[in-house]
PDB file of C-alpha atoms in Angstrom:
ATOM      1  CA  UNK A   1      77.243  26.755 211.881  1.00  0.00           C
ATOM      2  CA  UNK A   2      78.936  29.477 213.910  1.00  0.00           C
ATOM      3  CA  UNK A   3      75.602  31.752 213.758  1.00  0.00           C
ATOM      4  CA  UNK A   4      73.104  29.220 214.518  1.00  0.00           C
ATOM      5  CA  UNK A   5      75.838  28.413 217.344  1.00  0.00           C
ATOM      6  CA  UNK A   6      75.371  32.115 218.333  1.00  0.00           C
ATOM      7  CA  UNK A   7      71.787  32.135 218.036  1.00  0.00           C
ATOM      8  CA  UNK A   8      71.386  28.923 220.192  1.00  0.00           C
ATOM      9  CA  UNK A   9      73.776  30.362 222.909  1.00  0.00           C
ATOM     10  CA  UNK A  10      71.482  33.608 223.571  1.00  0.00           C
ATOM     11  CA  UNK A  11      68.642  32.014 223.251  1.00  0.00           C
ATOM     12  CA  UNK A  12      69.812  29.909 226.044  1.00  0.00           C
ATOM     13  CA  UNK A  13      71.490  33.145 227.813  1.00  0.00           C
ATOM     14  CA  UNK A  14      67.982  34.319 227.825  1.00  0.00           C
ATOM     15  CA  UNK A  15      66.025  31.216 228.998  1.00  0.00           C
ATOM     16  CA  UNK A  16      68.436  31.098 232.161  1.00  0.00           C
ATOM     17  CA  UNK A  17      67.511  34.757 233.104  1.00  0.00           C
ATOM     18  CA  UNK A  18      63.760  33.668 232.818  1.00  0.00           C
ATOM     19  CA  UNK A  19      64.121  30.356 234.626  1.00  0.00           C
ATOM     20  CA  UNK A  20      67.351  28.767 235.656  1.00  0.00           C
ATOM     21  CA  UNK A  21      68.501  25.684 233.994  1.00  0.00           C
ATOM     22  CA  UNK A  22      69.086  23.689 237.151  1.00  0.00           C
ATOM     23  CA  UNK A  23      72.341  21.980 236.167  1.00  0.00           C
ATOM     24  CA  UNK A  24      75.254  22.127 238.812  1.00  0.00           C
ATOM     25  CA  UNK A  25      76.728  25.920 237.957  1.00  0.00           C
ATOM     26  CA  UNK A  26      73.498  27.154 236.796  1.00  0.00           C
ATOM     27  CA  UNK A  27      70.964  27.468 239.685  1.00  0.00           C
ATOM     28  CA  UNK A  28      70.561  31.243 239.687  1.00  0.00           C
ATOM     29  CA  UNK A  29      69.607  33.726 237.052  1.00  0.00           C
ATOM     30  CA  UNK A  30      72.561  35.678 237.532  1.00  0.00           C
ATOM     31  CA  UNK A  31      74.575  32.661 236.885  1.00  0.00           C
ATOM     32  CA  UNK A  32      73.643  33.576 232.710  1.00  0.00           C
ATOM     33  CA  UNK A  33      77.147  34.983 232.515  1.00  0.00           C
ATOM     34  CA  UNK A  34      78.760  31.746 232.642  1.00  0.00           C
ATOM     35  CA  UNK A  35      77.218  30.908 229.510  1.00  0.00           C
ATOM     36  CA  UNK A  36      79.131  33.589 227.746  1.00  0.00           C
ATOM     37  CA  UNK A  37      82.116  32.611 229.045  1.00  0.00           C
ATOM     38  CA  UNK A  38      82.220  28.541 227.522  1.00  0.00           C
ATOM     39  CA  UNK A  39      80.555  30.323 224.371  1.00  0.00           C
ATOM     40  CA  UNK A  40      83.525  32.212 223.927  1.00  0.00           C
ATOM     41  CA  UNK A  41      85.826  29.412 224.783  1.00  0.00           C
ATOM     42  CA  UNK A  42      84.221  27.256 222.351  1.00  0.00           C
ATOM     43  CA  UNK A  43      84.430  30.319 219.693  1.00  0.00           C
ATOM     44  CA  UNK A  44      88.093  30.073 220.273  1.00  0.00           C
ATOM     45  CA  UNK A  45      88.425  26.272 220.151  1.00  0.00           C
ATOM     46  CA  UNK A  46      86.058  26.885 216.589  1.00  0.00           C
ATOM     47  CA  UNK A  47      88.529  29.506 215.494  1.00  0.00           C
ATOM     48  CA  UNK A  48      91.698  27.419 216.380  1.00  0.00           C
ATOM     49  CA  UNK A  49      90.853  24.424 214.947  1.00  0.00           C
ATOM     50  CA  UNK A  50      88.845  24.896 211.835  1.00  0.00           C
ATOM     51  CA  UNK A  51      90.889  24.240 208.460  1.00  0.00           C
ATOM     52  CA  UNK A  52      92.086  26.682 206.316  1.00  0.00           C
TER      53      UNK A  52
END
């Protein structure tokens, strides 16, 4: 789940340098960076709450 949550991420990283999404927060290409940042938030979220 966690790599075709990484795939899905840059594939979207790279979509918004090509042609913005449009939401609020993502109207500009160089707006791709705030993508990384909730990806790693939700790695961290992934990491903290899976079960061991």
């Amino acid at each position: 789940m966690n790599k075709l949550f990484s795939f899905l991420i840059i594939l979207v990283m790279i979509l918004q340098i090509i042609r913005p999404i449009g939401l609020p927060g993502f109207r500009r290409r160089g707006d791709f960076w705030k993508l990384a940042i909730v990806a790693m938030v939700v790695f961290g979220l992934d990491v903290l709450l899976r079960p061991h």
